[in-house]
Amino acid sequence: MIDLKNIKKLTDFLFEIPKDFRADMRVPARVYATDKMLGQIADDRSLEQLVNVAALPGICKYSLAMPDMHEGYGFPIGGVAAMDADTGVVSPGGVGYDINCGVRLLRSALFFEDIKDLLRSVAHQINRDVPSGVGRGGDLEFAPQELDLILNKGARRMLALGYATKRDLEYIEEGGCSRWADAAKVSDRAKRRGHDQIGTLGSGNHFLEIQKVEEIYEPNIAAKLGLKKDQIVVMIHTGSRGLGHQVCADYVKKMIPKLSEWGIELNDKELAAAPLNSPEGKDYLKAMAAAANFAWANRQMITHLIRGAWDRILGSEGLDTGLELVYDVAHNMAKIEEHEVDGKKIKLCVHRKGATRAFGPGRAELNALHQETGQPVFIPGTMGTSSYLLVGTDEAMAATFGTVCHGAGRRMSRKAAKRKATGAEVRKNLEQMGIVVECASSHGLAEEAPDAYKDVDEVVEVVAHAGLGQKVIKLKPLAVIKGG
Amino acid sequence: MKKYEILEHRADLKIKVWAKDRQELFCNALKAAFEAIEPNIVGAGTRVRKIRAASEDENSLLIDFLNEAIYLSDVNNETYIDVKFESFARHGLAAELVARPVKGFKQEIKAVTHHGFKIEKTEKGLEADIIFDI
């Protein structure tokens, strides 16, 4: 544990562990939080993990943590590290096992009044149509050749297969297809785990939610994103399933024996990293990008299944059943990006583990609309609390390599959450709040109870006050669909 | 002797395992991992699943063994209730897992991590701390 007296307060929302705190630190470690949140963060080993990240080769400016930070393995969750693309390293543990876990938001043409009596039916239909739960595969299985095409082309391949529209692709980070991807760098074992998992939600904190626009903070931006008060939207949170887990495990195992050859000393083997210019580093980036494409294809297939459920229930009532993408953004990734450091533009490998890219207006990577508004970012709360849509800012580009938080962040262990309330109690509380719950697992509900997480409103306020993201709308959950 | 205990961890699954020797440690760790995620076992029968693991260092072998079992479980839809070692060396092993078919688990292990991993000698044998990403 790191004593708070070693932490310098830079502003009301930013703290720093100086570079001289530990001899092996190459840069300081910075945390976005309030005084109160920092006290909670210091309760676990996340600050120590952030200091370990600050000791990695090639790290630039500082290691960073977002206000939803909590203890992970290797990197803390909410951790960000930008490595010099020429002299730095890439760390699979800095991305995590769920590569390109991310969030997608779909906007409907309907409002709360249109759907309130049909909410339970449509949530039930979505639960029936989108496979969820541990290890559960979907109805679709992809042969090896087809899976390779998906790994190389991501959501673009889903367009060719009839599961996406051209417009969908314009509203996904990177167009839903990382150009770095190479299916040949993904092991057969990973492919075997993933061949039947496209279009499946998984378990744990992954979810689908039907929400309504509760509050609008920036009417002009909301209007440009096609969002109005009381409008119904659907949020999807999932990632690359077993395929991504295996890619990470494979490359951690490949890198550990070579660390001494590369002269890399680590405080935690889970930070295993390879020089970006080594064959292993290059191969990992290609495999990680392929797993990211798999995740985009997964969220695309889930979108297709939700559109079917939406049509089945709401179309029969004569309602407009359109569901269009607002955006799809990753929060477990490493990417080669250009950023300005000390007045010079340089290429960096930006690791975001439980942190979301949030590019400000004007960035070439964004589509024309988002170049105007800033990149949309989704911050999911919990089953019983609000979620937020923010847009990235110029301040985020300067201070955090264009990054904000990814959610509320856990504050309670799963064991503690289960001690506090049973699944039945959590379900009852949510239903009393008017939230429809479609989840077969009481166990899963108890572990993901709203109380197990930090206050998402406070987390988002830190990001907004620090100028890293501009709040656009607040979303209220109406129906939650989860695996076990 | 107690075989294992699930410890508090903010986000992941942390297990402490005890055993009299390395083979028993591997066996108890396997049982701990698959009991902790609560398999939904279907049917009464068991089957045998061959497993091999190899590592550059002695301690990582336990992680690699468990990661291999998680992979096998995921692709074969089964849980493991025991292990019979055919060969067991410092850097490699071959074994037969006793498997039971499942229809899912209550929890998902993504992978076994090296974070905070340790095997220590005690008066009664060995103990290990293992963190699983869930």
Coordinates of C-alpha atoms in Angstrom, one line a residue:
Chain A
M1 CA 0.0 0.0 0.0
I2 CA 1.2 3.5 -0.7
D3 CA 0.9 6.1 2.0
L4 CA -1.1 9.2 1.0
K5 CA 1.6 11.4 2.3
N6 CA 3.7 10.4 -0.7
I7 CA 1.1 11.8 -3.1
K8 CA 1.2 15.4 -4.2
K9 CA -2.1 17.2 -4.9
L10 CA -1.7 19.1 -8.3
T11 CA -5.3 20.3 -8.6
D12 CA -8.6 19.5 -6.9
F13 CA -9.0 16.5 -9.3
L14 CA -5.4 15.5 -10.1
F15 CA -2.8 13.8 -7.9
E16 CA 0.8 12.8 -8.5
I17 CA 3.2 10.2 -7.1
P18 CA 6.6 11.9 -8.0
K19 CA 9.3 10.1 -10.0
D20 CA 11.6 10.0 -7.0
F21 CA 9.1 7.9 -5.0
R22 CA 10.8 4.7 -6.1
A23 CA 14.2 4.4 -7.8
D24 CA 13.0 2.4 -10.8
M25 CA 10.3 4.9 -11.8
R26 CA 11.0 6.5 -15.2
V27 CA 8.1 9.0 -15.0
P28 CA 5.7 10.2 -12.3
A29 CA 2.3 8.4 -11.8
R30 CA -0.8 10.5 -12.0
V31 CA -4.3 9.8 -10.7
Y32 CA -7.5 11.7 -11.5
A33 CA -9.7 11.7 -8.4
T34 CA -11.1 13.7 -5.5
D35 CA -9.6 13.7 -2.1
K36 CA -12.3 11.3 -0.9
M37 CA -11.9 9.0 -3.9
L38 CA -8.1 8.9 -3.4
G39 CA -8.7 7.6 0.1
Q40 CA -10.7 4.7 -1.2
I41 CA -8.2 4.0 -4.0
A42 CA -5.4 3.8 -1.5
D43 CA -7.2 0.9 0.2
D44 CA -6.1 -1.6 -2.4
R45 CA -2.9 -2.1 -4.4
S46 CA -3.9 -0.1 -7.4
L47 CA -1.5 2.8 -6.7
E48 CA 1.4 0.4 -6.3
Q49 CA 0.4 -1.1 -9.7
L50 CA 0.4 2.4 -11.2
V51 CA 3.9 3.0 -9.9
N52 CA 5.0 -0.4 -11.5
V53 CA 3.6 0.9 -14.8
A54 CA 5.7 4.1 -14.4
A55 CA 8.8 1.9 -14.4
L56 CA 8.1 0.3 -17.8
P57 CA 10.7 1.0 -20.7
G58 CA 9.8 3.8 -23.0
I59 CA 6.9 5.2 -21.0
C60 CA 6.2 8.8 -21.9
K61 CA 5.3 11.8 -19.6
Y62 CA 3.6 9.8 -16.8
S63 CA 1.5 6.7 -16.0
L64 CA -2.1 7.7 -15.6
A65 CA -5.2 6.4 -13.8
M66 CA -8.8 7.5 -14.2
P67 CA -11.2 8.0 -11.3
D68 CA -12.8 4.6 -11.8
M69 CA -9.4 3.1 -10.9
H70 CA -9.2 -0.1 -8.9
E71 CA -6.8 -3.0 -8.4
G72 CA -6.3 -5.3 -11.3
Y73 CA -3.4 -7.5 -12.3
G74 CA -0.2 -5.9 -13.7
F75 CA -1.8 -2.6 -14.7
P76 CA -4.5 -1.2 -12.5
I77 CA -8.0 -1.1 -14.1
G78 CA -8.4 2.5 -15.3
G79 CA -4.7 2.6 -16.2
V80 CA -3.2 4.4 -19.1
A81 CA 0.4 4.3 -20.4
A82 CA 1.8 5.7 -23.6
M83 CA 5.1 4.2 -24.8
D84 CA 7.5 5.7 -27.3
A85 CA 6.8 3.7 -30.5
D86 CA 10.6 3.5 -31.3
T87 CA 12.1 2.7 -27.8
G88 CA 9.1 1.5 -25.8
V89 CA 7.3 -1.8 -25.1
V90 CA 3.9 -3.2 -25.6
S91 CA 2.4 -5.2 -22.7
P92 CA -0.5 -7.6 -23.2
G93 CA -1.3 -7.2 -19.5
G94 CA -1.7 -3.4 -20.2
V95 CA -4.6 -4.3 -22.5
G96 CA -6.0 -7.2 -20.4
Y97 CA -7.5 -10.5 -21.2
D98 CA -10.7 -9.1 -22.6
I99 CA -9.2 -7.4 -25.6
N100 CA -11.4 -4.6 -27.0
C101 CA -14.0 -5.0 -24.3
G102 CA -16.1 -2.0 -25.2
V103 CA -19.4 -0.2 -25.3
R104 CA -21.8 0.4 -28.2
L105 CA -24.9 2.6 -28.1
L106 CA -27.8 2.3 -30.5
R107 CA -30.5 4.9 -30.8
S108 CA -34.1 4.1 -31.6
A109 CA -36.7 6.3 -33.2
L110 CA -38.9 5.7 -30.1
F111 CA -39.6 7.5 -26.9
F112 CA -40.4 6.3 -23.4
E113 CA -44.2 6.7 -23.9
D114 CA -44.1 4.5 -27.0
I115 CA -42.4 1.6 -25.4
K116 CA -43.2 1.6 -21.7
D117 CA -45.9 -1.0 -21.9
L118 CA -43.8 -3.2 -24.2
L119 CA -40.5 -3.0 -22.2
R120 CA -40.8 -6.4 -20.5
S121 CA -41.6 -8.1 -23.8
V122 CA -38.8 -6.6 -25.8
A123 CA -36.3 -7.2 -23.0
H124 CA -37.4 -10.8 -22.8
Q125 CA -37.1 -11.2 -26.5
I126 CA -33.6 -9.8 -26.5
N127 CA -32.6 -12.1 -23.7
R128 CA -33.9 -15.1 -25.7
D129 CA -32.2 -14.0 -28.9
V130 CA -28.7 -13.0 -27.6
P131 CA -26.9 -15.9 -26.1
S132 CA -25.3 -15.1 -22.8
G133 CA -23.7 -16.8 -19.8
V134 CA -20.3 -18.4 -19.1
G135 CA -18.7 -20.2 -22.0
R136 CA -21.9 -20.2 -23.9
G137 CA -21.5 -20.3 -27.7
G138 CA -24.0 -18.9 -30.1
D139 CA -26.1 -20.4 -32.8
L140 CA -23.6 -19.4 -35.4
E141 CA -20.3 -21.3 -35.9
F142 CA -17.7 -20.0 -38.3
A143 CA -15.4 -22.3 -40.2
P144 CA -11.6 -21.6 -39.9
Q145 CA -11.4 -19.7 -43.2
E146 CA -14.4 -17.5 -42.5
L147 CA -13.1 -16.9 -38.9
D148 CA -9.8 -15.7 -40.4
L149 CA -11.7 -13.2 -42.6
I150 CA -13.5 -11.9 -39.5
L151 CA -10.3 -11.6 -37.6
N152 CA -8.7 -9.6 -40.5
K153 CA -11.7 -7.5 -41.3
G154 CA -13.8 -7.2 -38.2
A155 CA -17.2 -5.5 -38.6
R156 CA -16.4 -4.9 -42.3
R157 CA -16.7 -8.7 -42.8
M158 CA -20.1 -8.6 -41.0
L159 CA -21.2 -6.1 -43.6
A160 CA -20.3 -8.6 -46.4
L161 CA -22.2 -11.3 -44.5
G162 CA -25.3 -9.2 -44.2
Y163 CA -25.1 -8.4 -40.5
A164 CA -24.2 -4.7 -40.7
T165 CA -25.1 -1.6 -42.7
K166 CA -22.6 0.7 -44.3
R167 CA -23.7 3.4 -41.9
D168 CA -22.9 1.1 -38.9
L169 CA -19.2 1.0 -40.0
E170 CA -18.9 4.8 -40.0
Y171 CA -19.9 4.9 -36.4
I172 CA -17.4 2.4 -35.0
E173 CA -14.0 3.3 -33.7
E174 CA -11.6 2.6 -36.6
G175 CA -14.5 1.7 -38.7
G176 CA -14.7 -1.6 -36.8
C177 CA -11.6 -2.9 -38.6
S178 CA -8.1 -2.5 -37.3
R179 CA -5.6 -2.3 -40.2
W180 CA -2.9 -4.0 -38.0
A181 CA -4.8 -7.2 -37.7
D182 CA -3.2 -10.5 -38.9
A183 CA -5.2 -13.7 -38.2
A184 CA -2.0 -15.7 -38.8
K185 CA -0.7 -14.3 -35.5
V186 CA -3.7 -15.7 -33.6
S187 CA -3.2 -19.3 -32.3
D188 CA -5.4 -22.1 -33.4
R189 CA -6.3 -22.6 -29.8
A190 CA -7.7 -19.0 -29.6
K191 CA -9.6 -19.6 -32.8
R192 CA -11.0 -22.8 -31.4
R193 CA -12.3 -20.9 -28.3
G194 CA -13.9 -18.2 -30.5
H195 CA -15.4 -20.0 -33.4
D196 CA -18.9 -20.2 -31.9
Q197 CA -18.8 -17.0 -29.8
I198 CA -19.6 -14.3 -32.3
G199 CA -22.9 -12.8 -31.2
T200 CA -22.6 -13.8 -27.6
L201 CA -22.6 -11.6 -24.5
G202 CA -20.7 -13.6 -22.0
S203 CA -21.0 -13.1 -18.3
G204 CA -19.7 -11.0 -15.4
N205 CA -20.1 -7.3 -15.9
H206 CA -21.1 -7.6 -19.5
F207 CA -24.7 -6.5 -20.2
L208 CA -27.3 -5.2 -22.5
E209 CA -29.5 -2.3 -21.3
I210 CA -32.5 -0.5 -22.7
Q211 CA -32.2 3.1 -21.5
K212 CA -33.9 6.4 -21.9
V213 CA -32.3 9.9 -22.3
E214 CA -32.8 11.3 -18.9
E215 CA -31.0 14.6 -19.1
I216 CA -29.3 16.7 -21.7
Y217 CA -26.4 18.9 -20.8
E218 CA -25.3 20.0 -24.3
P219 CA -28.4 20.3 -26.5
N220 CA -26.4 21.2 -29.7
I221 CA -24.1 18.2 -29.5
A222 CA -27.0 15.9 -28.5
A223 CA -28.9 17.0 -31.5
K224 CA -26.0 16.4 -33.8
L225 CA -25.7 12.9 -32.3
G226 CA -29.5 12.4 -33.0
L227 CA -30.5 12.3 -29.3
K228 CA -33.5 13.9 -27.6
K229 CA -35.0 13.8 -24.1
D230 CA -36.9 10.6 -23.3
Q231 CA -35.5 8.9 -26.4
I232 CA -34.9 5.1 -26.1
V233 CA -31.4 3.8 -26.6
V234 CA -29.8 0.4 -26.3
M235 CA -26.3 -0.1 -24.7
I236 CA -24.1 -3.1 -25.4
H237 CA -21.1 -4.0 -23.2
T238 CA -19.0 -7.0 -24.2
G239 CA -15.7 -7.9 -25.7
S240 CA -13.7 -10.6 -27.5
R241 CA -14.8 -13.5 -25.3
G242 CA -12.6 -16.6 -25.1
L243 CA -10.6 -15.8 -28.2
G244 CA -9.3 -12.5 -26.7
H245 CA -8.5 -14.2 -23.4
Q246 CA -6.4 -16.9 -25.2
V247 CA -4.5 -14.3 -27.3
C248 CA -3.5 -12.5 -24.2
A249 CA -2.5 -15.7 -22.3
D250 CA -0.5 -16.9 -25.3
Y251 CA 1.6 -13.8 -25.6
V252 CA 2.2 -13.3 -21.9
K253 CA 3.6 -16.9 -22.0
K254 CA 5.7 -16.1 -25.1
M255 CA 7.2 -12.9 -23.6
I256 CA 8.1 -14.0 -20.1
P257 CA 11.1 -16.2 -21.0
K258 CA 12.5 -13.4 -23.2
L259 CA 12.4 -10.6 -20.7
S260 CA 16.1 -11.0 -19.6
E261 CA 17.2 -11.1 -23.2
W262 CA 15.5 -7.8 -23.8
G263 CA 16.9 -6.4 -20.5
I264 CA 13.4 -5.8 -19.1
E265 CA 13.1 -5.9 -15.3
L266 CA 9.6 -6.1 -13.9
N267 CA 8.0 -5.8 -10.5
D268 CA 5.2 -8.0 -11.6
K269 CA 5.4 -10.7 -14.3
E270 CA 1.9 -9.8 -15.4
L271 CA 3.4 -6.7 -16.8
A272 CA 5.4 -8.9 -19.3
A273 CA 6.2 -6.8 -22.3
A274 CA 8.1 -6.9 -25.5
P275 CA 9.9 -4.1 -27.3
L276 CA 7.6 -2.7 -29.9
N277 CA 10.2 -3.2 -32.6
S278 CA 10.8 -6.9 -31.7
P279 CA 9.1 -9.8 -33.6
E280 CA 7.2 -10.7 -30.5
G281 CA 6.0 -7.1 -29.9
K282 CA 4.9 -6.7 -33.6
D283 CA 3.2 -10.1 -33.6
Y284 CA 1.3 -9.3 -30.4
L285 CA 0.0 -6.0 -31.9
K286 CA -1.2 -7.9 -34.9
A287 CA -2.9 -10.6 -32.9
M288 CA -4.4 -8.1 -30.5
A289 CA -5.8 -6.1 -33.4
A290 CA -7.3 -9.4 -34.8
A291 CA -8.9 -10.0 -31.4
A292 CA -10.2 -6.4 -31.4
N293 CA -11.8 -7.1 -34.8
F294 CA -13.4 -10.2 -33.4
A295 CA -14.9 -8.0 -30.6
W296 CA -16.2 -5.5 -33.1
A297 CA -17.7 -8.4 -35.1
N298 CA -19.2 -9.7 -31.9
R299 CA -20.9 -6.4 -30.9
Q300 CA -22.1 -6.1 -34.6
M301 CA -23.7 -9.5 -34.5
I302 CA -25.4 -8.7 -31.2
T303 CA -26.7 -5.5 -32.8
H304 CA -28.1 -7.6 -35.6
L305 CA -29.8 -9.9 -33.1
I306 CA -31.2 -7.0 -31.1
R307 CA -32.5 -5.4 -34.3
G308 CA -34.4 -8.7 -34.9
A309 CA -35.9 -8.8 -31.4
W310 CA -36.8 -5.1 -31.7
D311 CA -38.5 -5.7 -35.0
R312 CA -40.4 -8.9 -33.7
I313 CA -41.9 -7.2 -30.7
L314 CA -42.2 -3.5 -31.7
G315 CA -42.7 -4.0 -35.4
S316 CA -45.9 -6.1 -34.7
E317 CA -47.2 -3.0 -32.9
G318 CA -46.7 -0.9 -35.9
L319 CA -43.8 1.1 -34.3
D320 CA -40.7 2.4 -36.1
T321 CA -38.1 -0.3 -35.4
G322 CA -35.0 1.4 -36.6
L323 CA -31.9 1.1 -34.4
E324 CA -28.9 3.2 -35.5
L325 CA -25.4 3.3 -34.1
V326 CA -24.4 6.4 -32.1
Y327 CA -20.9 5.0 -31.6
D328 CA -18.9 2.0 -30.6
V329 CA -15.8 2.5 -28.5
A330 CA -13.1 0.2 -27.0
H331 CA -11.8 0.4 -23.4
N332 CA -9.2 -2.4 -23.4
M333 CA -6.7 -1.7 -26.2
A334 CA -3.2 -0.6 -27.2
K335 CA -2.9 1.6 -30.2
I336 CA -0.2 3.3 -32.2
E337 CA -1.3 7.0 -32.2
E338 CA 0.3 10.3 -32.8
H339 CA 0.4 12.8 -29.9
E340 CA 2.1 16.0 -29.1
V341 CA 4.8 15.7 -26.4
D342 CA 7.0 18.7 -25.5
G343 CA 5.9 20.5 -28.6
K344 CA 6.7 17.6 -30.9
K345 CA 4.4 15.2 -32.6
I346 CA 5.5 11.6 -31.9
K347 CA 4.2 8.1 -32.3
L348 CA 3.2 6.4 -29.2
C349 CA 1.7 3.0 -28.3
V350 CA -1.1 4.1 -26.0
H351 CA -2.3 1.3 -23.6
R352 CA -5.8 1.8 -22.2
K353 CA -6.9 -0.9 -19.7
G354 CA -10.3 -0.1 -18.5
A355 CA -10.0 3.4 -20.0
T356 CA -11.6 4.8 -23.1
R357 CA -10.2 6.7 -26.0
A358 CA -11.7 10.2 -26.0
F359 CA -10.3 12.1 -28.9
G360 CA -11.1 15.8 -29.1
P361 CA -12.5 17.6 -32.1
G362 CA -10.5 17.6 -35.3
R363 CA -8.7 14.3 -35.0
A364 CA -8.2 12.7 -38.4
E365 CA -9.2 9.3 -37.0
L366 CA -12.8 10.5 -36.4
N367 CA -15.6 10.7 -38.9
A368 CA -16.7 14.1 -40.1
L369 CA -19.5 14.4 -37.5
H370 CA -17.2 13.5 -34.6
Q371 CA -14.4 15.8 -35.9
E372 CA -17.0 18.5 -35.2
T373 CA -18.4 17.3 -31.9
G374 CA -15.4 15.4 -30.4
Q375 CA -15.5 11.6 -30.1
P376 CA -18.5 10.2 -28.2
V377 CA -17.6 8.2 -25.1
F378 CA -19.9 6.0 -23.0
I379 CA -19.5 5.7 -19.3
P380 CA -21.8 2.9 -18.1
G381 CA -22.9 3.1 -14.5
T382 CA -24.5 0.0 -12.9
M383 CA -27.8 -1.8 -13.3
G384 CA -29.5 0.7 -11.0
T385 CA -27.7 3.9 -11.8
S386 CA -27.2 6.3 -14.6
S387 CA -24.8 6.0 -17.6
Y388 CA -23.3 9.0 -19.4
L389 CA -22.4 10.0 -22.9
L390 CA -19.5 12.4 -23.1
V391 CA -17.4 13.8 -25.9
G392 CA -13.6 14.0 -25.9
T393 CA -11.9 17.4 -25.6
D394 CA -8.6 19.2 -26.6
E395 CA -7.7 19.1 -22.9
A396 CA -7.9 15.3 -22.9
M397 CA -5.5 15.3 -25.9
A398 CA -3.0 17.4 -24.0
A399 CA -3.3 15.8 -20.6
T400 CA -4.3 12.1 -21.0
F401 CA -3.4 11.2 -24.6
G402 CA -7.1 11.6 -25.4
T403 CA -8.4 9.3 -22.7
V404 CA -11.2 9.2 -20.0
C405 CA -12.6 6.6 -17.7
H406 CA -14.6 3.5 -18.7
G407 CA -17.3 3.1 -16.0
A408 CA -18.0 3.5 -12.4
G409 CA -15.2 1.1 -11.2
R410 CA -15.6 -1.6 -8.5
R411 CA -15.4 -0.7 -4.9
M412 CA -16.4 -4.0 -3.4
S413 CA -15.1 -7.5 -3.9
R414 CA -17.6 -10.0 -5.4
K415 CA -17.6 -11.9 -2.1
A416 CA -18.4 -8.7 -0.2
A417 CA -21.2 -7.8 -2.6
K418 CA -22.7 -11.2 -2.1
R419 CA -22.5 -10.8 1.7
K420 CA -24.3 -7.4 1.4
A421 CA -27.3 -8.6 -0.7
T422 CA -28.7 -11.7 -2.3
G423 CA -29.5 -11.9 -6.0
A424 CA -33.2 -12.0 -5.1
E425 CA -32.9 -8.8 -3.1
V426 CA -31.0 -7.0 -5.9
R427 CA -33.6 -8.1 -8.3
K428 CA -36.4 -6.9 -6.1
N429 CA -34.8 -3.5 -5.5
L430 CA -34.3 -3.0 -9.2
E431 CA -37.9 -4.0 -10.0
Q432 CA -39.1 -1.5 -7.3
M433 CA -37.1 1.2 -9.2
G434 CA -39.1 0.3 -12.3
I435 CA -36.2 -1.5 -13.9
V436 CA -37.0 -4.8 -15.8
V437 CA -34.4 -7.5 -15.0
E438 CA -33.7 -10.3 -17.4
C439 CA -31.0 -12.4 -15.8
A440 CA -31.2 -16.1 -15.0
S441 CA -28.4 -16.0 -12.4
S442 CA -29.0 -14.7 -8.9
H443 CA -25.4 -15.1 -8.3
G444 CA -24.5 -12.8 -11.1
L445 CA -27.0 -10.2 -10.0
A446 CA -25.6 -10.2 -6.4
E447 CA -22.0 -9.8 -7.6
E448 CA -22.9 -6.9 -9.9
A449 CA -25.2 -5.1 -7.5
P450 CA -25.2 -1.3 -7.8
D451 CA -23.6 -1.0 -4.3
A452 CA -20.6 -3.0 -5.5
Y453 CA -19.5 0.0 -7.6
K454 CA -18.3 3.5 -7.0
D455 CA -20.8 6.4 -7.6
V456 CA -20.7 6.9 -11.3
D457 CA -21.9 10.5 -10.9
E458 CA -18.8 11.3 -8.9
V459 CA -16.5 9.5 -11.3
V460 CA -18.0 11.5 -14.3
E461 CA -17.8 14.8 -12.4
V462 CA -14.1 14.3 -11.9
V463 CA -13.6 13.7 -15.6
A464 CA -15.8 16.7 -16.5
H465 CA -14.2 19.1 -14.0
A466 CA -10.7 18.1 -15.1
G467 CA -11.8 19.0 -18.6
L468 CA -11.1 15.6 -20.1
G469 CA -14.7 15.0 -21.3
Q470 CA -17.7 17.1 -21.9
K471 CA -20.9 15.7 -20.5
V472 CA -23.6 15.5 -23.2
I473 CA -26.4 13.3 -21.9
K474 CA -27.3 11.2 -18.9
L475 CA -29.1 7.9 -19.5
K476 CA -31.4 6.0 -17.1
P477 CA -31.7 2.2 -17.2
L478 CA -35.1 0.8 -18.0
A479 CA -34.3 -2.9 -18.6
V480 CA -31.2 -4.9 -17.9
I481 CA -30.3 -8.1 -19.7
K482 CA -27.3 -10.1 -18.3
G483 CA -25.7 -13.5 -18.5
G484 CA -24.8 -15.5 -15.5
Chain B
M1 CA -5.5 -30.2 6.0
K2 CA -7.6 -27.5 4.4
K3 CA -7.2 -27.6 0.6
Y4 CA -7.9 -24.0 -0.4
E5 CA -9.6 -20.8 0.6
I6 CA -11.2 -18.0 -1.6
L7 CA -9.7 -14.7 -0.4
E8 CA -11.0 -11.1 -0.8
H9 CA -10.1 -9.4 -4.1
R10 CA -11.6 -6.2 -5.4
A11 CA -12.3 -7.4 -8.9
D12 CA -10.9 -10.9 -9.5
L13 CA -10.8 -14.3 -7.9
K14 CA -7.9 -14.9 -5.4
I15 CA -7.4 -18.4 -4.0
K16 CA -4.9 -19.6 -1.4
V17 CA -4.1 -23.3 -1.9
W18 CA -2.3 -25.7 0.6
A19 CA -0.7 -29.1 -0.1
K20 CA 1.9 -31.5 1.3
D21 CA 3.8 -31.5 -2.0
R22 CA 3.9 -30.1 -5.5
Q23 CA 1.7 -32.7 -7.2
E24 CA -1.0 -32.3 -4.5
L25 CA -0.6 -28.5 -4.9
F26 CA -1.4 -28.7 -8.6
C27 CA -4.3 -31.0 -7.9
N28 CA -5.8 -28.8 -5.2
A29 CA -5.4 -25.7 -7.3
L30 CA -7.2 -27.4 -10.1
K31 CA -10.1 -28.4 -7.8
A32 CA -10.2 -24.9 -6.2
A33 CA -10.4 -23.2 -9.6
F34 CA -13.2 -25.3 -10.9
E35 CA -15.2 -25.5 -7.7
A36 CA -15.0 -21.7 -7.2
I37 CA -16.7 -21.0 -10.5
E38 CA -19.5 -23.5 -9.7
P39 CA -20.1 -25.8 -12.7
N40 CA -23.5 -26.7 -13.8
I41 CA -22.8 -30.4 -14.2
V42 CA -25.0 -32.4 -16.6
G43 CA -25.2 -36.1 -16.4
A44 CA -23.5 -38.6 -14.1
G45 CA -20.6 -39.8 -16.1
T46 CA -17.0 -38.8 -16.2
R47 CA -14.5 -38.8 -19.0
V48 CA -10.7 -38.5 -19.3
R49 CA -9.0 -35.5 -20.9
K50 CA -5.3 -35.6 -21.6
I51 CA -3.3 -32.5 -20.6
R52 CA 0.3 -31.4 -21.1
A53 CA 2.0 -28.3 -19.8
A54 CA 5.6 -27.0 -20.1
S55 CA 7.3 -23.9 -18.7
E56 CA 10.6 -22.2 -18.6
D57 CA 10.5 -21.9 -14.8
E58 CA 9.3 -24.1 -12.1
N59 CA 6.7 -21.8 -10.6
S60 CA 5.1 -20.8 -13.9
L61 CA 4.3 -24.5 -14.5
L62 CA 1.3 -24.3 -12.1
I63 CA 0.0 -21.2 -14.0
D64 CA 0.5 -22.9 -17.4
F65 CA -1.2 -26.1 -16.2
L66 CA -4.2 -24.2 -14.9
N67 CA -4.4 -22.0 -18.1
E68 CA -4.3 -25.2 -20.2
A69 CA -7.2 -26.7 -18.1
I70 CA -9.2 -23.5 -18.6
Y71 CA -8.7 -23.7 -22.3
L72 CA -9.7 -27.4 -22.4
S73 CA -12.7 -26.7 -20.2
D74 CA -13.9 -23.9 -22.6
V75 CA -13.6 -25.8 -25.8
N76 CA -14.9 -29.1 -24.4
N77 CA -17.7 -27.8 -22.1
E78 CA -16.5 -29.7 -19.1
T79 CA -15.2 -29.3 -15.6
Y80 CA -12.4 -31.1 -13.9
I81 CA -12.7 -32.9 -10.6
D82 CA -9.4 -34.6 -10.3
V83 CA -6.0 -35.2 -12.0
K84 CA -3.8 -38.2 -12.4
F85 CA -0.2 -37.4 -13.3
E86 CA 1.6 -39.5 -15.8
S87 CA 4.8 -37.6 -15.6
F88 CA 5.6 -34.6 -13.3
A89 CA 8.9 -32.8 -13.7
R90 CA 10.1 -29.3 -12.7
H91 CA 9.4 -27.8 -16.1
G92 CA 6.8 -30.0 -17.6
L93 CA 4.0 -32.5 -16.9
A94 CA 1.6 -34.8 -18.6
A95 CA -1.6 -35.9 -16.9
E96 CA -5.2 -37.1 -17.3
L97 CA -7.9 -34.9 -16.0
V98 CA -11.1 -36.4 -14.7
A99 CA -13.8 -34.5 -16.5
R100 CA -17.5 -34.1 -16.1
P101 CA -19.7 -32.5 -18.8
V102 CA -21.2 -29.1 -18.0
K103 CA -23.7 -26.7 -19.2
G104 CA -21.9 -23.6 -18.2
F105 CA -20.5 -22.2 -14.9
K106 CA -21.8 -19.5 -12.6
Q107 CA -18.6 -17.6 -13.1
E108 CA -16.1 -17.3 -15.9
I109 CA -12.3 -17.5 -15.5
K110 CA -10.7 -15.6 -18.4
A111 CA -7.1 -16.7 -17.4
V112 CA -4.8 -17.4 -14.6
T113 CA -2.5 -14.3 -14.0
H114 CA 1.1 -14.1 -12.8
H115 CA 0.1 -11.1 -10.6
G116 CA 0.8 -11.7 -6.9
F117 CA 1.5 -15.4 -7.7
K118 CA 3.7 -17.2 -5.2
I119 CA 4.5 -20.7 -4.0
E120 CA 6.0 -20.9 -0.5
K121 CA 7.2 -23.6 1.7
T122 CA 5.5 -24.0 5.0
E123 CA 5.9 -26.3 8.0
K124 CA 3.3 -28.7 6.6
G125 CA 4.3 -28.5 2.9
L126 CA 3.5 -25.8 0.4
E127 CA 1.1 -22.9 -0.1
A128 CA 0.3 -20.8 -3.2
D129 CA -1.6 -17.6 -3.9
I130 CA -3.2 -17.5 -7.3
I131 CA -5.2 -14.6 -8.9
F132 CA -7.6 -15.5 -11.7
D133 CA -9.0 -12.9 -14.1
I134 CA -12.8 -13.2 -14.0

